[in-house]
Coordinates of C-alpha atoms and ligand atoms in Angstrom, one line a residue:
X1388 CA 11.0 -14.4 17.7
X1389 CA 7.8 -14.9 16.0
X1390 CA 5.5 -12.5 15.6
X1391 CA 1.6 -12.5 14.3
X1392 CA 0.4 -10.2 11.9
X1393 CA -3.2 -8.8 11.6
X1394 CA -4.4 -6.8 9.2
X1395 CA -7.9 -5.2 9.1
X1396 CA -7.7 -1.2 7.8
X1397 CA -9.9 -1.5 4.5
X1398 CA -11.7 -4.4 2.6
X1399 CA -9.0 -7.1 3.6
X1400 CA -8.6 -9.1 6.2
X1401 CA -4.6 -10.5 5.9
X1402 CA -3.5 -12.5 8.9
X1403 CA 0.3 -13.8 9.0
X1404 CA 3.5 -14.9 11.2
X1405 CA 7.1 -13.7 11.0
X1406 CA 9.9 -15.2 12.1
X1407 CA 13.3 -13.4 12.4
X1408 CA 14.9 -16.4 11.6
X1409 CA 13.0 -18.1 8.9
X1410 CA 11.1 -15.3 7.6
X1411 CA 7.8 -15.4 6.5
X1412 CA 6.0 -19.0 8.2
X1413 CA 2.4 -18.3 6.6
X1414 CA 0.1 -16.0 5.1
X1415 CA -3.9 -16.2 4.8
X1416 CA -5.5 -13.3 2.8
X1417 CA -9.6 -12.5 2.3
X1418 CA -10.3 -10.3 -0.1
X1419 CA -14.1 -8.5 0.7
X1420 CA -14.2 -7.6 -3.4
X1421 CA -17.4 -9.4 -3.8
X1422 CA -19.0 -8.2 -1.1
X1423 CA -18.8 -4.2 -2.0
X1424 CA -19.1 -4.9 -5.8
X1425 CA -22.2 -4.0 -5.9
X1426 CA -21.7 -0.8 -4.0
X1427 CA -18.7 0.1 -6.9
X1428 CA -16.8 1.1 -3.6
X1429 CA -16.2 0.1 0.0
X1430 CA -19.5 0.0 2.6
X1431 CA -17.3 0.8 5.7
X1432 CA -19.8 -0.7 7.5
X1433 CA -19.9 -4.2 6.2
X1434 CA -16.3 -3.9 5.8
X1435 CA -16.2 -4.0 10.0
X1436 CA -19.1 -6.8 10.4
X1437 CA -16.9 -9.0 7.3
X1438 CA -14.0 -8.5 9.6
X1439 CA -15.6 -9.8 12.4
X1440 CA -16.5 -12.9 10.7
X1441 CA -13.2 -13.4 9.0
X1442 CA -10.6 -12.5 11.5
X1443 CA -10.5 -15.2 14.1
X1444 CA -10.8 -18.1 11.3
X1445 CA -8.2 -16.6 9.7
X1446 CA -5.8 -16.6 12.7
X1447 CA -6.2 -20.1 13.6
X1448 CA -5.4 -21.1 9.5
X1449 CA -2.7 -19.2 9.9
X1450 CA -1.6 -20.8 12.9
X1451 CA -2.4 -24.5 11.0
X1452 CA -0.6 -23.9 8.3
X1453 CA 2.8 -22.6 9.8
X1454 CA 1.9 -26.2 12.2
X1455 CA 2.2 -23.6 15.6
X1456 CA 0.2 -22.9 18.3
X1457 CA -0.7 -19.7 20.2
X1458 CA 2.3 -20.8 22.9
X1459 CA 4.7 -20.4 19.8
X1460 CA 4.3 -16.8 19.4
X1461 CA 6.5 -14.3 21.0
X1462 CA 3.9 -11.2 20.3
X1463 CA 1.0 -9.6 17.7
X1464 CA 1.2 -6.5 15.3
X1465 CA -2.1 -5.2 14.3
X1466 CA -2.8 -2.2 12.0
X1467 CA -3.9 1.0 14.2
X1468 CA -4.0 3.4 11.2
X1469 CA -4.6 5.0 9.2
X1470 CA -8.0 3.6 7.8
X1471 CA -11.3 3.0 8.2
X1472 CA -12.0 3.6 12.3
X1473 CA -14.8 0.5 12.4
X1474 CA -12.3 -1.6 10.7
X1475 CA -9.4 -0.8 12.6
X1476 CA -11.1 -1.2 15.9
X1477 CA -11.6 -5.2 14.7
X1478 CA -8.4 -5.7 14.3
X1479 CA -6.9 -3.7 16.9
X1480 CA -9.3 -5.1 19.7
X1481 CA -8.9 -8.9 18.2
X1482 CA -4.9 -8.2 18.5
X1483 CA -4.8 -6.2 21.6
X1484 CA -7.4 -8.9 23.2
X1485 CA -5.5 -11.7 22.2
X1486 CA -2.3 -10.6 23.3
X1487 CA -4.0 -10.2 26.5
X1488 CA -4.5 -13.3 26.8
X1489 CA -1.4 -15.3 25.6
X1490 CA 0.3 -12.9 27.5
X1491 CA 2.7 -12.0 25.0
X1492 CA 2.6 -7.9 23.9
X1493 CA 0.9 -6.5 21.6
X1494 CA 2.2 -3.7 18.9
X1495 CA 0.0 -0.7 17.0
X1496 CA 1.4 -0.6 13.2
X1497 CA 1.3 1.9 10.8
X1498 CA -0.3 0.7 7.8
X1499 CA 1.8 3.1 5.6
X1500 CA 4.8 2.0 7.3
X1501 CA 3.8 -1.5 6.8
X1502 CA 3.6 -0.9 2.6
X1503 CA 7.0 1.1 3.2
X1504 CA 9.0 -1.6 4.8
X1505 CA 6.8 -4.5 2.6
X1506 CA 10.2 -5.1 0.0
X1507 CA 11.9 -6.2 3.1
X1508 CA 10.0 -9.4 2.4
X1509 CA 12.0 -10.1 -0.7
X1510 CA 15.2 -11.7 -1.3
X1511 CA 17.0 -8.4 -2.2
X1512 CA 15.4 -6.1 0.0
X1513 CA 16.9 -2.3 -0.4
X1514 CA 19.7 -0.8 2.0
X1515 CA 18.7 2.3 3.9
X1516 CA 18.2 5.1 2.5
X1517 CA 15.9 5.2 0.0
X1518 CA 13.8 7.5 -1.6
X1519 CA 9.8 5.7 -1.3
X1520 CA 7.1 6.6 -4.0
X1521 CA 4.4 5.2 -1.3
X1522 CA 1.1 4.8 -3.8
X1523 CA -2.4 3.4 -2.2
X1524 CA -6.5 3.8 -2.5
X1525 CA -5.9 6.1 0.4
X1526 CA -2.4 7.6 -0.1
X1527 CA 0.2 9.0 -2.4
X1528 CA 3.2 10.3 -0.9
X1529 CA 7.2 10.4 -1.6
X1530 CA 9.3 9.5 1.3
X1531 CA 12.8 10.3 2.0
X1532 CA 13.2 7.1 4.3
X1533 CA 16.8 7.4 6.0
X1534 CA 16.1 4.4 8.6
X1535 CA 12.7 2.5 10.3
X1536 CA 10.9 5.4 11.7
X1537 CA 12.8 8.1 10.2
X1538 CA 10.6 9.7 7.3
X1539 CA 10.3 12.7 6.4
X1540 CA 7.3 13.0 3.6
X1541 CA 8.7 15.2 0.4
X1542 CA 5.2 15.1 -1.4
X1543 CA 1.8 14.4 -1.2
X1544 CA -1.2 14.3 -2.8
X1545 CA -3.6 17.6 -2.7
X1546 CA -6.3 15.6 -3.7
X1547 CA -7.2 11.8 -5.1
X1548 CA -4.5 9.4 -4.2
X1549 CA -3.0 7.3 -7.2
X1550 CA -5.4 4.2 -6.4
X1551 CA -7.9 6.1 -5.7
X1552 CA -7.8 8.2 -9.4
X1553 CA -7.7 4.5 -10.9
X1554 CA -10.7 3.7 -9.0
X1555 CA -12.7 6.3 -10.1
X1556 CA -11.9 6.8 -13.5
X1557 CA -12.0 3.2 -14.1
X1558 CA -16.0 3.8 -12.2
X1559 CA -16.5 6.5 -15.3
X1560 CA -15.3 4.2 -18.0
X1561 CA -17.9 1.6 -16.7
X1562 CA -15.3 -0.7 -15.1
X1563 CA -16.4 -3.1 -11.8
X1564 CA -14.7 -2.3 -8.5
X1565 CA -11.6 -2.7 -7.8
X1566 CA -11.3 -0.5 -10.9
X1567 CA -7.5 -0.3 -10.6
X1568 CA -6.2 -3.7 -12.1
X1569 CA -9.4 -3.4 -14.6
X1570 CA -8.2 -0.5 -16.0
X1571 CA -4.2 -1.3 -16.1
X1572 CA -5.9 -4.7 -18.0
X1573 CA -7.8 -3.1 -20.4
X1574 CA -5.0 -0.5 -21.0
X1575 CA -2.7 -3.3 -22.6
X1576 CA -4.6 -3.7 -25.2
X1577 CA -4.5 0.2 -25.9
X1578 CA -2.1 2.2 -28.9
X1579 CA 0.4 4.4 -27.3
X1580 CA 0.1 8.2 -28.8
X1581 CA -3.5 8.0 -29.4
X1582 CA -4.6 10.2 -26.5
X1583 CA -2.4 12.5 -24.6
X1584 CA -3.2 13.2 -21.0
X1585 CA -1.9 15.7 -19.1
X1586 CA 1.0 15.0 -16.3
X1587 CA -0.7 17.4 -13.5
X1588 CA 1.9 19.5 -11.6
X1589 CA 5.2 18.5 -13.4
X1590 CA 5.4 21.9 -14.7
X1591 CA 6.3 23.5 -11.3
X1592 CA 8.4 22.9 -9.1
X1593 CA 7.7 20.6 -6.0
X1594 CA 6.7 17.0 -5.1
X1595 CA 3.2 17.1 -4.2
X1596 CA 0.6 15.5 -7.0
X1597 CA -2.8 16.0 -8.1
X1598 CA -4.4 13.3 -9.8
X1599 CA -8.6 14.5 -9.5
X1600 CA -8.3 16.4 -12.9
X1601 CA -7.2 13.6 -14.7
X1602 CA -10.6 12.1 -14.3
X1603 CA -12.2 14.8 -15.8
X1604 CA -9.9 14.9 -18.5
X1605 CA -10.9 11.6 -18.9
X1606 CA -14.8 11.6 -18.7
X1607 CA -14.4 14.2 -21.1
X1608 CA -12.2 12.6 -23.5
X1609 CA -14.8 9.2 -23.2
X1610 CA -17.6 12.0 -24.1
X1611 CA -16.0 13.2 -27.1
X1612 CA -15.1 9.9 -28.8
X1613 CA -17.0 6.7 -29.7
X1614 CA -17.4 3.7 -27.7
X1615 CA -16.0 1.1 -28.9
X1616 CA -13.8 -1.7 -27.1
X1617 CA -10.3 -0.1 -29.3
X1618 CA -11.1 3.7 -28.3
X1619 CA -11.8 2.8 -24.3
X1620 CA -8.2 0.3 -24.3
X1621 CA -6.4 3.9 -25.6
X1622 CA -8.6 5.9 -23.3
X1623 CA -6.7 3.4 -20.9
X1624 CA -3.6 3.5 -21.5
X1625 CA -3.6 6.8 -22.1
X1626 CA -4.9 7.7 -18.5
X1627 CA -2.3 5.0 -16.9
X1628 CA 0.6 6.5 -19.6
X1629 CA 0.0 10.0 -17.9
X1630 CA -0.5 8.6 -13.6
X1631 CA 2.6 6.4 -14.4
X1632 CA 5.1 9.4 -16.5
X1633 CA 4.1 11.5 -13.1
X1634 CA 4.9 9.6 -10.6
X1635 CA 8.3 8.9 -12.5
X1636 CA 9.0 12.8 -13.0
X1637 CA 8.4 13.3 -9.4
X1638 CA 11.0 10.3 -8.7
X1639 CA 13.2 11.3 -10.5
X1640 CA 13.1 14.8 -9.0
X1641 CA 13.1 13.3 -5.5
X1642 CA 16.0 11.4 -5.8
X1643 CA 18.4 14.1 -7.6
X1644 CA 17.2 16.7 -4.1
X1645 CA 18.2 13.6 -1.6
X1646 CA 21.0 12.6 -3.8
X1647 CA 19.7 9.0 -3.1
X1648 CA 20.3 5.8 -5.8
X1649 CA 17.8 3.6 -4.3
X1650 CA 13.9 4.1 -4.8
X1651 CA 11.3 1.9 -3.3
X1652 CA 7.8 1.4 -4.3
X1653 CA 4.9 0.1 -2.6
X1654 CA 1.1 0.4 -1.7
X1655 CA -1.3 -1.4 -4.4
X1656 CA -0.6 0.7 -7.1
X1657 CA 2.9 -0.9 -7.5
X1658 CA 1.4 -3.6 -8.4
X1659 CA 1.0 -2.2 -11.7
X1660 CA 3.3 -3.7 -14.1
X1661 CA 3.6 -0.2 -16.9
X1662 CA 4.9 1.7 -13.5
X1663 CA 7.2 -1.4 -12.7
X1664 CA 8.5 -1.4 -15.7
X1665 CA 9.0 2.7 -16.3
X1666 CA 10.7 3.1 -13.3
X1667 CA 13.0 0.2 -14.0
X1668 CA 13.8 2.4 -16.6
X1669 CA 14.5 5.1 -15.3
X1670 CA 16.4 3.4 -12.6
X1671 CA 18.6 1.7 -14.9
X1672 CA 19.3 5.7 -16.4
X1673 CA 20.4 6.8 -13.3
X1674 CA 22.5 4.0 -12.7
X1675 CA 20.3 3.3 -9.3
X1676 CA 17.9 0.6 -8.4
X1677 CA 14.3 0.0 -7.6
X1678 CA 12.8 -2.4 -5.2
X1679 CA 9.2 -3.2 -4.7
X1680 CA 7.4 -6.3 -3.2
X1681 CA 5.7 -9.2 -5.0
X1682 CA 2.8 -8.5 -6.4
X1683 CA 0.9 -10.1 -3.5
X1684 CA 2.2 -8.0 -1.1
X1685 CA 1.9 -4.5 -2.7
X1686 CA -1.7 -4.5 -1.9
X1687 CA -3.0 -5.0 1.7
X1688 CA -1.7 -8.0 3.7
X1689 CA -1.0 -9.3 6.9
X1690 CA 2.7 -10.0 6.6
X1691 CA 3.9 -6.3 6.0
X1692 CA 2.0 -5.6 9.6
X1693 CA 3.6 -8.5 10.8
X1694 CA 6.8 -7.4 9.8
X1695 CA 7.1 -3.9 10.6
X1696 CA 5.4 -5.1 14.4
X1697 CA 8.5 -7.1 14.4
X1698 CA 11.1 -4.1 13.8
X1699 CA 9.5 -2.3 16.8
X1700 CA 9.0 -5.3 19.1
X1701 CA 12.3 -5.9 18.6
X1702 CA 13.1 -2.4 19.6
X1703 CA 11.3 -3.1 23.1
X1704 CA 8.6 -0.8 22.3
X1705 CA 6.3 -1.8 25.1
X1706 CA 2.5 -1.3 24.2
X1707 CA -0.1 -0.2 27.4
X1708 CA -3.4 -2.2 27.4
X1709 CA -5.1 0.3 24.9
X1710 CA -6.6 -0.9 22.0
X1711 CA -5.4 1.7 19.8
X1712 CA -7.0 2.7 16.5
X1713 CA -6.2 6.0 14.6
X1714 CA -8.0 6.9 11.5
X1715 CA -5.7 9.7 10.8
X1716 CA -1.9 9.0 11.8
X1717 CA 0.6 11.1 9.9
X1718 CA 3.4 8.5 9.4
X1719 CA 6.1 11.4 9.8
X1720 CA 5.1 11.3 13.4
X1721 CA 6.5 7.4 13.9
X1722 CA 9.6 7.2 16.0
X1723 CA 12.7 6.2 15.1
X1724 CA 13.9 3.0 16.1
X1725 CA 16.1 3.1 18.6
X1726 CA 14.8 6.4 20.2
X1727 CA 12.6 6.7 23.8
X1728 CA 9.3 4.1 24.1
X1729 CA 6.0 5.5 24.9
Ligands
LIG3120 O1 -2.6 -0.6 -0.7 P1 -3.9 -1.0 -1.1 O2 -4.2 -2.5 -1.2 O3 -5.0 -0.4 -0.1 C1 -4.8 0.8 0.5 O4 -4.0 0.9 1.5 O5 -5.5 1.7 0.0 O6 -4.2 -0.3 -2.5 C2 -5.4 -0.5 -3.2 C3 -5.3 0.4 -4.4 C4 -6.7 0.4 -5.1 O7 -7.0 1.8 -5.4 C5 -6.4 -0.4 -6.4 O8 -7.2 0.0 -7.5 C6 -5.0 -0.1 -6.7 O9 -4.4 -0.1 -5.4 N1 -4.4 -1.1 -7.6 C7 -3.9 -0.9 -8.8 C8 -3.4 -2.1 -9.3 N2 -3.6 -3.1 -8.4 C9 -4.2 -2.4 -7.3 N3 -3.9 0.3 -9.5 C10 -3.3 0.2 -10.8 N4 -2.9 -0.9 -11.3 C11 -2.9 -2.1 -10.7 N5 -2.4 -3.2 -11.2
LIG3121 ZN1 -2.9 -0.4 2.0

């Protein structure tokens, strides 16, 4: 069975196809960076019009460079949510259309579950369950994750998601979008013990995180000091030290209350190598383990679509002829596999 991935939520467009037998058969990725530089953030708008250009090219690389053809493919996975609605709609009417016309079905995906299922692509991928630290531009959220479809969300964000708090308080520090990876860089080069940063809502009791006062506690903390290149690298770190020693409290928390040895990270912020390498950490103290995908794959991409459409085709979830795109779609509210189709 081989199924096509598409990929269109944000500012990527990530087109790719899945076997079940030989895994992944190819992978095309454009990345709109350039185009919303100059915005410091993403134009939804010309997010949707870039998508329009770039999708259909994409899809017939793809195709090339796996040597297929439309008549090879047993079905398509697009992204339905969440994300941005023009965006989604690209993709989701691109897939559902195509479909149409190979005559092959067509399955909505959850973007989230996409990141969540995204280690499956490796060559040790985790056993079920798993506790998921799930950490996006969009989303922050840990995941007791007991099968595909079965999650039940421990903790959330209240406010910025862990991308998202990168983002902007790289913006602040005078960083170019995609702030993220600007700021882990320029935090290598920063002296642990320098600056301490608070860890927001590790003092109570719970699983939900707040990152937004961080970035105050940083504009204020790039206020009081000078500006040179050695202060802003500790500013850095010291910022990244305090997102990264949260998330791994609230791990650690979440995996004592589910009783769970496995943890799983994903969504573009485990891309970051200081939270890679912290929670190896603290996995190897617990005597557990922690998966995540390759770095390629922790940000958006068309083969985690392409292989969580696969879990549900498989499944014989049967899609109408709806192109389906929801901007809001509470990944608790997935289905199990295994349990009644629409
Ligand atoms: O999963 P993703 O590609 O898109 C969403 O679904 O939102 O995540 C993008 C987010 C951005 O906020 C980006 O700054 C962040 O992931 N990110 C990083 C790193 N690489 C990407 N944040 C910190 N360190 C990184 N190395
Ligand atoms: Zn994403």
């Amino acid at each position: 069975m081989r199924i096509l991935g598409i990929e269109t939520s944000c500012d990527e467009t990530g087109i790719a196809i899945f076997d079940d037998e030989k895994g992944l058969l190819a992978h095309e990725l454009y990345s709109q960076v350039k185009l919303h530089a100059d915005y410091g953030g993403v134009v939804p708008e010309l997010a949707s019009r870039d998508h329009v250009k770039k999708t259909i090219p994409l899809i017939k690389a793809t195709l090339a460079s796996a040597g297929l053809t439309p008549e090879d493919l047993d079905g398509i996975a697009y992204t339905a949510g969440p994300g941005l609605v023009g965006a989604l709609l690209v993709g989701a009417t691109i897939g559902r259309s195509l479909a149409y016309a190979w005559d092959i079905p067509a399955v909505a995906v959850h973007h989230m579950e996409g990141h969540l299922l995204a280690p499956m692509l490796e060559d040790t991928p985790p056993a079920f369950p798993f506790v998921a630290l799930l950490v996006s531009g969009g989303h922050t959220m840990m995941v007791d994750v007991k099968g595909i479809g079965e999650y039940q969300i421990l903790g959330e964000s209240v406010d910025d998601a862990a991308g998202e708090a990168f983002d902007k308080t790289a913006k602040l520090m005078g960083l170019d979008y995609p702030g993220g990876p600007r700021l882990a860089k320029l935090a290598e080069n920063g002296t642990q013990g320098r600056f301490k940063f608070p860890r927001p809502m590790t003092d109570r009791p719970g699983l939900d995180f707040s990152f937004s006062g961080l970035k105050t506690f940083t504009a204020n903390t790039v206020r009081a000091n000078d500006d040179d290149e050695q202060t802003r690298a500790d500013i850095a770190y010291a910022f990244q030290e305090a997102v990264v020693d949260t998330l791994a409290i609230k791990c650690k928390r979440a995996l004592k209350q589910t009783g769970y040895k496995r943890l799983v990270i994903a969504g573009g912020v485990s891309a970051n190598k200081y939270l890679r390498e912290q929670l190896e950490v603290l996995m190897t103290n617990l005597k557990g383990e922690v998966f995540y995908p390759r770095t390629e794959f922790c940000t958006d991409n068309g083969a985690m679509i392409a292989y969580a459409g696969m879990q549900r085709l498989k499944n014989q979830e049967t899609m109408d002829l709806a192109v389906k795109a929801y901007p809001r779609w509470p990944i608790d509210q997935l289905k199990p596999i295994g349990s009644e189709t629409e």
